[in-house]
Coordinates of C-alpha atoms in Angstrom, one line a residue:
M1 CA -30.2 -11.5 25.8
D2 CA -33.3 -10.3 27.7
P3 CA -32.6 -11.1 31.4
R4 CA -36.1 -12.6 31.7
L5 CA -35.1 -15.3 29.3
R6 CA -32.7 -16.6 31.9
N7 CA -35.8 -18.2 33.5
L8 CA -35.7 -20.7 30.7
D9 CA -32.9 -22.3 32.7
F10 CA -35.7 -23.3 35.2
A11 CA -37.6 -24.9 32.3
F12 CA -34.7 -27.0 30.9
N13 CA -32.9 -27.6 34.2
P14 CA -35.7 -27.8 36.8
R15 CA -35.0 -29.1 40.3
S16 CA -38.7 -29.6 40.8
I17 CA -41.8 -29.9 38.7
A18 CA -45.5 -29.3 39.5
F19 CA -47.5 -31.4 37.0
I20 CA -51.0 -29.8 36.8
G21 CA -53.6 -32.2 35.5
A22 CA -51.8 -35.4 36.4
T23 CA -54.0 -38.5 35.9
E24 CA -53.9 -42.2 35.5
S25 CA -56.4 -42.1 32.6
M26 CA -54.2 -43.5 29.8
R27 CA -56.0 -41.7 27.0
K28 CA -55.3 -38.2 28.5
W29 CA -52.2 -36.1 27.9
G30 CA -52.0 -35.6 31.7
F31 CA -51.0 -39.3 31.9
L32 CA -49.0 -39.7 28.7
I33 CA -46.8 -36.7 29.3
L34 CA -46.3 -37.4 33.0
N35 CA -45.4 -40.9 32.1
N36 CA -42.8 -39.7 29.6
L37 CA -41.3 -37.5 32.2
L38 CA -41.0 -40.4 34.7
T39 CA -39.9 -43.1 32.2
G40 CA -37.3 -40.7 30.7
G41 CA -35.4 -40.8 34.0
Y42 CA -35.9 -37.3 35.3
R43 CA -34.1 -37.1 38.7
G44 CA -35.7 -34.1 40.2
E45 CA -38.8 -33.9 42.4
V46 CA -42.2 -34.4 40.6
F47 CA -45.4 -33.2 42.3
P48 CA -48.7 -34.4 40.6
V49 CA -51.5 -31.9 41.0
N50 CA -55.1 -33.4 40.9
P51 CA -57.7 -32.5 43.5
G52 CA -59.5 -35.8 43.0
R53 CA -56.6 -38.1 43.8
E54 CA -54.3 -38.8 46.7
S55 CA -51.6 -40.2 44.4
V56 CA -50.8 -40.6 40.7
L57 CA -48.5 -43.4 39.4
G58 CA -47.4 -44.0 43.0
I59 CA -46.4 -40.4 43.7
K60 CA -48.2 -38.3 46.3
A61 CA -50.6 -35.8 44.6
Y62 CA -51.7 -32.4 45.8
P63 CA -55.1 -30.6 45.3
R64 CA -53.4 -27.4 44.2
V65 CA -50.0 -26.0 43.4
R66 CA -50.1 -23.8 46.5
D67 CA -50.4 -26.9 48.6
I68 CA -47.0 -28.3 47.5
P69 CA -44.3 -27.9 50.1
G70 CA -41.0 -26.1 49.0
E71 CA -40.1 -24.3 45.8
I72 CA -41.2 -25.2 42.3
D73 CA -39.1 -24.4 39.3
L74 CA -41.4 -25.5 36.5
A75 CA -45.1 -26.0 36.2
V76 CA -46.5 -28.2 33.4
F77 CA -50.2 -27.6 32.5
T78 CA -52.4 -30.3 30.9
V79 CA -55.8 -29.2 32.4
P80 CA -58.5 -27.8 30.1
S81 CA -58.0 -24.2 29.0
H82 CA -60.7 -22.8 31.4
Q83 CA -58.8 -24.2 34.4
V84 CA -55.4 -22.8 33.4
M85 CA -55.9 -19.3 34.8
D86 CA -56.7 -20.5 38.3
A87 CA -53.7 -22.8 38.3
L88 CA -51.5 -20.1 37.0
Q89 CA -52.6 -17.8 39.9
D90 CA -51.4 -20.6 42.3
C91 CA -48.1 -20.7 40.5
M92 CA -47.7 -17.0 40.9
E93 CA -48.2 -17.3 44.6
K94 CA -45.6 -20.1 44.7
R95 CA -43.1 -17.9 42.7
V96 CA -42.8 -20.6 40.0
K97 CA -40.2 -19.5 37.4
A98 CA -41.4 -21.2 34.2
A99 CA -44.7 -22.4 32.9
L100 CA -45.1 -25.0 30.2
V101 CA -48.7 -24.8 29.0
I102 CA -49.4 -27.8 26.8
T103 CA -53.2 -27.1 26.9
A104 CA -54.8 -26.1 23.6
G105 CA -58.0 -23.9 23.2
F106 CA -56.6 -20.4 23.0
K107 CA -55.7 -18.0 20.2
E108 CA -56.1 -20.7 17.5
L109 CA -59.8 -20.9 18.3
G110 CA -60.6 -17.2 17.7
E111 CA -61.3 -14.0 19.6
R112 CA -62.4 -15.5 22.9
G113 CA -59.4 -17.8 23.1
E114 CA -57.1 -14.9 22.1
A115 CA -58.4 -12.8 25.0
M116 CA -57.8 -15.7 27.4
E117 CA -54.3 -16.1 26.0
K118 CA -53.5 -12.4 26.4
E119 CA -54.6 -12.4 30.1
L120 CA -52.5 -15.5 30.7
V121 CA -49.4 -13.7 29.3
R122 CA -50.2 -10.6 31.3
K123 CA -50.3 -12.5 34.6
A124 CA -47.2 -14.5 33.8
R125 CA -45.1 -11.4 33.0
E126 CA -46.5 -9.6 36.0
A127 CA -45.0 -12.5 38.1
G128 CA -41.7 -12.6 36.2
M129 CA -42.5 -16.0 34.9
V130 CA -41.7 -17.2 31.4
L131 CA -44.5 -19.1 29.6
I132 CA -43.9 -21.7 26.9
G133 CA -46.9 -22.4 24.6
P134 CA -49.9 -22.7 25.0
N135 CA -51.1 -25.3 22.5
C136 CA -47.7 -27.2 22.3
Q137 CA -46.3 -30.7 22.8
G138 CA -43.7 -29.9 25.4
I139 CA -39.9 -29.6 25.8
C140 CA -36.9 -31.8 26.3
C141 CA -33.4 -31.6 27.6
P142 CA -31.7 -35.0 27.3
A143 CA -28.7 -33.9 29.4
N144 CA -31.1 -33.8 32.4
D145 CA -33.2 -36.7 31.3
L146 CA -36.1 -34.2 31.0
Y147 CA -38.9 -35.3 28.6
P148 CA -42.3 -33.6 29.5
W149 CA -43.7 -33.9 26.0
M150 CA -45.3 -36.1 23.4
P151 CA -45.1 -38.6 21.7
I152 CA -45.0 -41.5 24.2
L153 CA -41.7 -43.0 25.2
F154 CA -39.7 -40.7 22.9
H155 CA -36.4 -40.1 24.6
P156 CA -33.8 -38.9 22.1
P157 CA -30.2 -38.9 23.2
R158 CA -28.0 -36.0 24.2
G159 CA -26.4 -34.1 21.4
R160 CA -25.5 -30.7 20.0
I161 CA -28.5 -29.6 18.0
G162 CA -31.1 -27.3 19.5
Y163 CA -34.7 -27.3 18.2
V164 CA -37.5 -24.7 18.1
S165 CA -40.7 -25.7 16.4
Q166 CA -44.2 -24.2 16.1
S167 CA -45.4 -27.7 15.5
G168 CA -44.9 -30.6 17.9
N169 CA -45.2 -33.2 15.2
I170 CA -42.7 -31.5 12.9
L171 CA -40.3 -31.2 15.9
N172 CA -40.4 -34.9 16.4
M173 CA -39.8 -35.7 12.8
L174 CA -36.8 -33.2 12.6
I175 CA -35.3 -34.8 15.7
G176 CA -35.9 -38.2 14.1
H177 CA -33.6 -37.3 11.3
A178 CA -30.8 -36.4 13.7
V179 CA -31.2 -39.6 15.7
T180 CA -31.2 -41.7 12.5
A181 CA -27.9 -39.9 11.5
G182 CA -26.4 -40.9 14.8
L183 CA -26.7 -37.4 16.5
G184 CA -28.8 -36.1 19.4
V185 CA -30.4 -33.1 21.0
S186 CA -29.2 -30.3 23.3
K187 CA -32.6 -28.8 24.0
A188 CA -35.9 -28.8 22.1
V189 CA -39.1 -26.8 22.5
S190 CA -42.5 -27.1 20.8
S191 CA -43.4 -23.4 21.0
G192 CA -47.1 -23.7 19.9
N193 CA -49.0 -20.4 19.9
E194 CA -46.0 -18.4 21.2
A195 CA -48.2 -16.3 23.4
D196 CA -45.3 -15.1 25.5
L197 CA -42.0 -16.3 24.1
C198 CA -41.6 -16.3 20.3
T199 CA -39.2 -18.2 18.1
V200 CA -36.4 -15.5 18.2
D201 CA -36.5 -15.6 22.0
Y202 CA -35.6 -19.2 21.9
Y203 CA -32.9 -18.4 19.3
S204 CA -31.4 -15.9 21.7
Y205 CA -31.4 -18.4 24.5
L206 CA -29.9 -21.3 22.5
G207 CA -27.4 -18.8 20.9
E208 CA -25.8 -18.5 24.3
D209 CA -26.2 -22.2 25.3
P210 CA -22.8 -23.9 25.4
E211 CA -24.4 -27.3 24.7
T212 CA -26.0 -26.1 21.4
E213 CA -23.8 -26.0 18.2
V214 CA -26.6 -25.5 15.6
I215 CA -30.2 -24.4 15.9
V216 CA -33.1 -26.0 13.9
S217 CA -36.4 -24.2 13.6
Y218 CA -39.8 -24.8 12.0
I219 CA -41.8 -21.6 11.5
E220 CA -45.4 -21.0 10.4
G221 CA -45.5 -17.2 11.0
L222 CA -43.7 -14.2 12.4
Q223 CA -44.9 -11.6 14.8
D224 CA -42.3 -9.0 14.0
G225 CA -40.2 -9.3 10.9
R226 CA -37.7 -6.6 11.8
D227 CA -37.1 -8.1 15.2
F228 CA -36.7 -11.5 13.7
V229 CA -33.9 -10.2 11.3
S230 CA -32.1 -8.2 14.0
R231 CA -32.1 -10.9 16.7
A232 CA -31.5 -13.9 14.4
R233 CA -28.6 -12.1 12.9
E234 CA -27.0 -11.6 16.3
V235 CA -27.2 -15.4 16.8
T236 CA -26.0 -16.4 13.3
R237 CA -22.8 -14.5 13.8
R238 CA -21.9 -17.2 16.3
K239 CA -23.8 -20.3 15.3
P240 CA -26.0 -21.4 12.3
I241 CA -29.8 -21.4 12.3
V242 CA -31.5 -23.8 9.8
V243 CA -35.2 -23.1 9.1
L244 CA -38.1 -24.9 7.5
K245 CA -41.0 -22.6 6.7
G246 CA -44.6 -23.7 6.8
G247 CA -47.4 -21.7 5.2
R248 CA -45.7 -20.9 1.8
T249 CA -48.9 -21.1 -0.2
A250 CA -52.4 -19.8 0.4
S251 CA -53.7 -23.1 1.6
G252 CA -50.6 -23.5 3.9
I253 CA -51.2 -20.0 5.3
S254 CA -54.8 -20.9 6.1
A255 CA -53.8 -24.1 7.7
A256 CA -51.1 -22.3 9.8
R257 CA -53.7 -19.8 11.1
S258 CA -56.0 -22.6 12.3
H259 CA -53.1 -24.7 13.7
T260 CA -51.3 -22.2 15.9
G261 CA -53.0 -18.9 15.1
A262 CA -49.7 -17.9 13.3
M263 CA -49.5 -14.6 11.5
A264 CA -48.1 -16.0 8.2
V265 CA -46.0 -14.0 5.8
S266 CA -45.3 -14.5 2.1
E267 CA -42.6 -16.8 1.0
E268 CA -40.6 -14.1 -0.7
L269 CA -40.6 -11.8 2.3
F270 CA -39.7 -14.5 4.6
E271 CA -36.7 -15.7 2.5
A272 CA -35.5 -12.2 2.1
A273 CA -35.6 -11.7 5.8
C274 CA -33.6 -14.9 6.3
R275 CA -31.0 -13.9 3.8
Q276 CA -30.5 -10.6 5.7
A277 CA -30.2 -12.6 9.0
G278 CA -27.8 -15.3 7.6
V279 CA -30.5 -18.0 8.3
V280 CA -30.3 -21.1 6.2
V281 CA -33.7 -21.8 4.5
T282 CA -34.7 -25.4 3.6
R283 CA -37.8 -26.7 1.8
S284 CA -38.5 -30.1 3.3
I285 CA -38.4 -31.9 6.7
E286 CA -35.7 -34.2 5.6
E287 CA -33.6 -31.4 4.0
C288 CA -33.9 -29.3 7.2
G289 CA -32.9 -32.2 9.5
L290 CA -29.9 -33.4 7.5
T291 CA -28.6 -29.9 6.7
A292 CA -28.6 -29.0 10.4
A293 CA -26.8 -32.3 11.2
A294 CA -24.2 -31.4 8.5
F295 CA -23.1 -28.4 10.6
V296 CA -22.3 -30.4 13.6
N297 CA -18.6 -31.0 14.2
R298 CA -17.6 -30.1 10.7
P299 CA -15.5 -27.1 9.4
L300 CA -17.2 -24.6 7.1
P301 CA -16.2 -24.6 3.4
R302 CA -14.1 -21.6 2.4
G303 CA -16.0 -21.2 -0.8
K304 CA -18.1 -23.2 -3.3
R305 CA -15.5 -25.2 -5.2
V306 CA -16.2 -28.9 -4.8
G307 CA -14.0 -31.9 -5.4
I308 CA -16.0 -35.1 -6.1
V309 CA -14.6 -38.6 -5.5
T310 CA -16.8 -41.5 -6.7
G311 CA -16.7 -45.2 -7.2
G312 CA -18.9 -45.0 -10.3
G313 CA -19.0 -42.6 -13.2
G314 CA -22.8 -42.1 -13.2
L315 CA -22.8 -40.9 -9.6
G316 CA -20.1 -38.3 -10.6
V317 CA -22.3 -37.1 -13.5
I318 CA -25.4 -36.7 -11.2
A319 CA -23.3 -34.9 -8.6
S320 CA -21.8 -32.6 -11.1
D321 CA -25.2 -31.7 -12.5
F322 CA -26.8 -31.1 -9.2
C323 CA -23.8 -29.1 -7.8
T324 CA -24.0 -26.8 -10.8
E325 CA -27.8 -26.4 -10.6
I326 CA -27.7 -25.2 -7.0
G327 CA -24.8 -22.8 -7.5
L328 CA -21.8 -24.9 -6.5
E329 CA -18.6 -25.1 -8.7
V330 CA -17.2 -28.4 -9.8
A331 CA -13.6 -27.4 -9.4
T332 CA -11.1 -27.6 -12.3
L333 CA -8.0 -29.5 -11.1
S334 CA -4.6 -28.4 -12.1
S335 CA -2.2 -30.6 -14.1
R336 CA -0.1 -30.9 -10.9
T337 CA -3.0 -32.3 -8.9
L338 CA -4.0 -34.6 -11.7
E339 CA -0.5 -36.0 -12.0
K340 CA -0.5 -36.8 -8.3
L341 CA -3.9 -38.6 -8.6
E342 CA -2.8 -40.4 -11.8
R343 CA 0.0 -42.1 -9.8
M344 CA -2.5 -43.6 -7.4
L345 CA -5.1 -44.8 -9.9
P346 CA -5.3 -47.5 -12.6
D347 CA -3.9 -46.9 -16.1
W348 CA -7.4 -46.7 -17.5
W349 CA -8.4 -43.8 -15.2
V350 CA -9.6 -40.7 -17.1
P351 CA -8.1 -37.6 -15.4
G352 CA -10.6 -35.0 -14.2
N353 CA -13.1 -33.9 -11.5
P354 CA -15.1 -35.9 -10.6
V355 CA -12.4 -38.3 -9.7
D356 CA -13.8 -41.6 -10.8
L357 CA -12.1 -44.5 -8.9
V358 CA -13.3 -46.8 -11.7
A359 CA -14.9 -49.2 -9.2
G360 CA -11.9 -49.2 -6.9
L361 CA -13.1 -49.4 -3.3
D362 CA -9.8 -49.8 -1.5
F363 CA -9.4 -47.3 1.3
S364 CA -5.6 -47.4 1.0
V365 CA -6.3 -45.6 -2.3
I366 CA -9.4 -43.6 -1.4
K367 CA -7.8 -41.9 1.6
P368 CA -4.7 -40.5 -0.2
V369 CA -6.9 -39.4 -3.2
I370 CA -9.1 -37.4 -0.8
E371 CA -6.1 -36.0 1.0
T372 CA -4.6 -34.9 -2.3
L373 CA -7.7 -32.9 -3.1
M374 CA -7.9 -31.4 0.4
T375 CA -4.2 -30.3 0.3
S376 CA -4.4 -29.0 -3.3
G377 CA -5.8 -25.6 -2.4
E378 CA -8.1 -26.1 -5.4
V379 CA -11.3 -27.3 -3.6
D380 CA -13.2 -25.9 -0.7
A381 CA -15.1 -29.1 0.1
V382 CA -14.9 -32.8 -0.9
M383 CA -17.7 -35.1 -1.7
F384 CA -17.1 -38.9 -1.5
L385 CA -19.8 -41.0 -3.1
W386 CA -19.6 -44.7 -2.1
I387 CA -21.4 -47.0 -4.4
G388 CA -24.0 -49.5 -3.2
A389 CA -26.4 -51.9 -5.0
P390 CA -30.1 -52.6 -4.5
R391 CA -30.9 -55.1 -1.8
L392 CA -34.1 -57.1 -1.3
K393 CA -35.2 -57.8 2.3
N394 CA -34.7 -61.5 3.2
A395 CA -32.8 -62.1 0.0
R396 CA -31.9 -65.7 -0.6
I397 CA -30.7 -67.9 -3.4
K398 CA -33.5 -69.5 -5.4
G399 CA -31.8 -72.5 -6.8
E400 CA -29.4 -75.2 -5.7
R401 CA -26.5 -73.9 -7.8
G402 CA -24.2 -71.0 -7.1
M403 CA -23.1 -69.5 -3.8
D404 CA -25.0 -67.5 -1.2
L405 CA -23.4 -64.1 -1.0
T406 CA -25.9 -62.3 1.2
G407 CA -23.3 -61.9 3.9
V408 CA -21.2 -59.8 1.5
W409 CA -23.4 -56.7 2.2
K410 CA -22.8 -56.9 5.9
T411 CA -19.0 -57.2 5.2
M412 CA -19.1 -54.2 2.9
D413 CA -21.0 -52.2 5.5
Q414 CA -18.5 -53.1 8.2
Y415 CA -15.6 -52.3 6.0
F416 CA -17.0 -48.9 5.2
L417 CA -17.8 -48.0 8.8
E418 CA -14.3 -49.1 9.9
H419 CA -12.7 -46.6 7.6
I420 CA -14.9 -43.5 7.4
G421 CA -13.7 -42.4 10.8
E422 CA -10.2 -42.1 9.3
L423 CA -11.6 -39.8 6.6
Y424 CA -13.3 -37.6 9.1
E425 CA -10.1 -37.4 11.2
L426 CA -8.4 -36.2 8.0
M427 CA -11.1 -33.6 7.5
H428 CA -10.5 -32.1 11.0
Q429 CA -6.7 -32.2 10.5
L430 CA -6.8 -30.4 7.2
Q431 CA -10.0 -28.3 7.9
V432 CA -11.6 -29.0 4.6
P433 CA -15.1 -30.4 5.0
L434 CA -15.9 -33.9 3.8
Y435 CA -19.4 -35.0 2.8
I436 CA -19.9 -38.8 2.4
A437 CA -23.0 -40.2 0.6
T438 CA -23.8 -43.8 0.1
S439 CA -26.7 -46.1 -0.8
L440 CA -25.5 -48.8 1.6
R441 CA -28.1 -49.4 4.3
L442 CA -25.9 -48.5 7.3
E443 CA -27.3 -49.3 10.7
K444 CA -27.0 -46.0 12.6
S445 CA -28.6 -45.0 15.9
G446 CA -28.4 -42.0 18.0
G447 CA -26.1 -41.9 21.0
D448 CA -24.6 -39.6 23.5
D449 CA -22.5 -37.4 21.3
S450 CA -21.6 -34.8 23.9
D451 CA -17.9 -35.7 23.8
G452 CA -17.7 -36.5 20.1
C453 CA -19.9 -36.9 17.1
P454 CA -20.2 -40.0 14.9
P455 CA -19.5 -39.2 11.2
L456 CA -22.6 -38.1 9.4
V457 CA -23.3 -40.2 6.2
F458 CA -25.8 -38.8 3.7
D459 CA -28.1 -41.3 2.0
S460 CA -28.3 -39.4 -1.3
V461 CA -26.1 -37.3 -3.5
E462 CA -28.6 -34.5 -3.5
S463 CA -28.8 -34.1 0.3
A464 CA -25.0 -34.0 0.5
C465 CA -24.9 -31.3 -2.3
R466 CA -27.5 -29.2 -0.5
A467 CA -25.5 -29.4 2.7
V468 CA -22.4 -28.2 1.0
S469 CA -24.3 -25.3 -0.5
A470 CA -25.9 -24.3 2.8
M471 CA -22.7 -24.3 4.7
A472 CA -20.8 -22.4 2.0
D473 CA -23.5 -19.7 2.0
Y474 CA -23.4 -19.5 5.8
R475 CA -19.6 -19.2 5.7
R476 CA -19.9 -16.3 3.3
F477 CA -22.4 -14.6 5.6
R478 CA -20.1 -15.0 8.6
D479 CA -17.2 -13.6 6.7
T480 CA -19.1 -10.5 5.6
A481 CA -21.4 -9.9 8.6
T482 CA -20.6 -6.7 10.5

């Protein structure tokens, strides 16, 4: 890793922050982002910089960065673009290690803005300072309660997924999927115009970050395709990178150019580069977020043979079709394995894979069925599809007869949640990955998963199948990479 990238430690683990453009005007980013930093619980020193105020949000303010006593690790810029250069000069004099330039109005606006941006980078590099942005929404590091970013009061929990996104809004949506799945964030950066540091620089940094298990990335364009392949490949030998590409069509490429000034490349070239680098490519925000979450705390499949366990025959048919369509193999089970399963299931069970539990939802049967598949040596991954039924909000009985069973759903949810932990323990014991999908409306919320991850439950058969395929492809890359 480039030694200069070590200065990113001062961005994600700052002891002190100069906030340039701090204000109490609630419609300005200089207030909203500063307020996020303070309400997020950051414990280091914060120095608001505003020549027109003596204090901001009760904290002493300074006219310029050079007036701040002591050392500054990170400078956050929210002033207009024409004021950034003077403030950066002050930061150079103070030997600030990292600059987060949230301000827009640079390369994305054309030649004049591009010239300003190049001068910004020249000065930062001359001072040995790393520069994030410009034209970005900020960064976060939940382990340090660090949230100098938008949107307001968005403080996701600590976790094992690292994020790099050329779009701040897409970044927030990707993180939202992880939080909904009960997972969290190691570090995240909205990279914006990538004037100084580009996407693969953040890959290199996160690749060596012990807190990050998988990297998620939204990309609109590449500056150097060869460099991307070479450096991404170095990272994917150790940990997976899951990418969502924006600008796949002519209209998307045009939008990317006006959004971040990105140099977009064709979809075919980009996907070819990703294959060479062992990068997992996804095609929607939801698929990207869930696929990345699937890699967390889960063994990789040895191949593409899938065993399917389902509480309803139709789900098994859909899963079989989709697995086959995306290149997975619905495993053929041996007579020996089928005989073992037959002893556990009702007389009317029809032997085969998918293993249809014929509406049996007893975990005293489900667990040994899954264990039999995992120990058979005939499958590389197991999918367990738990049936659910449609529910209407505020459902109630409409007549005076019959019994109100609305509480049954809550009981089923609780029963399910109490037992899936056992299945995931079995997965880790036998090192065969398990993918659970259900239509039950489980209440999941992100938490501190630094010491252990809650089981990930997919809300559709298709998302679970895509995760199996992505992880199998990545395992094959890891096994053959030299």
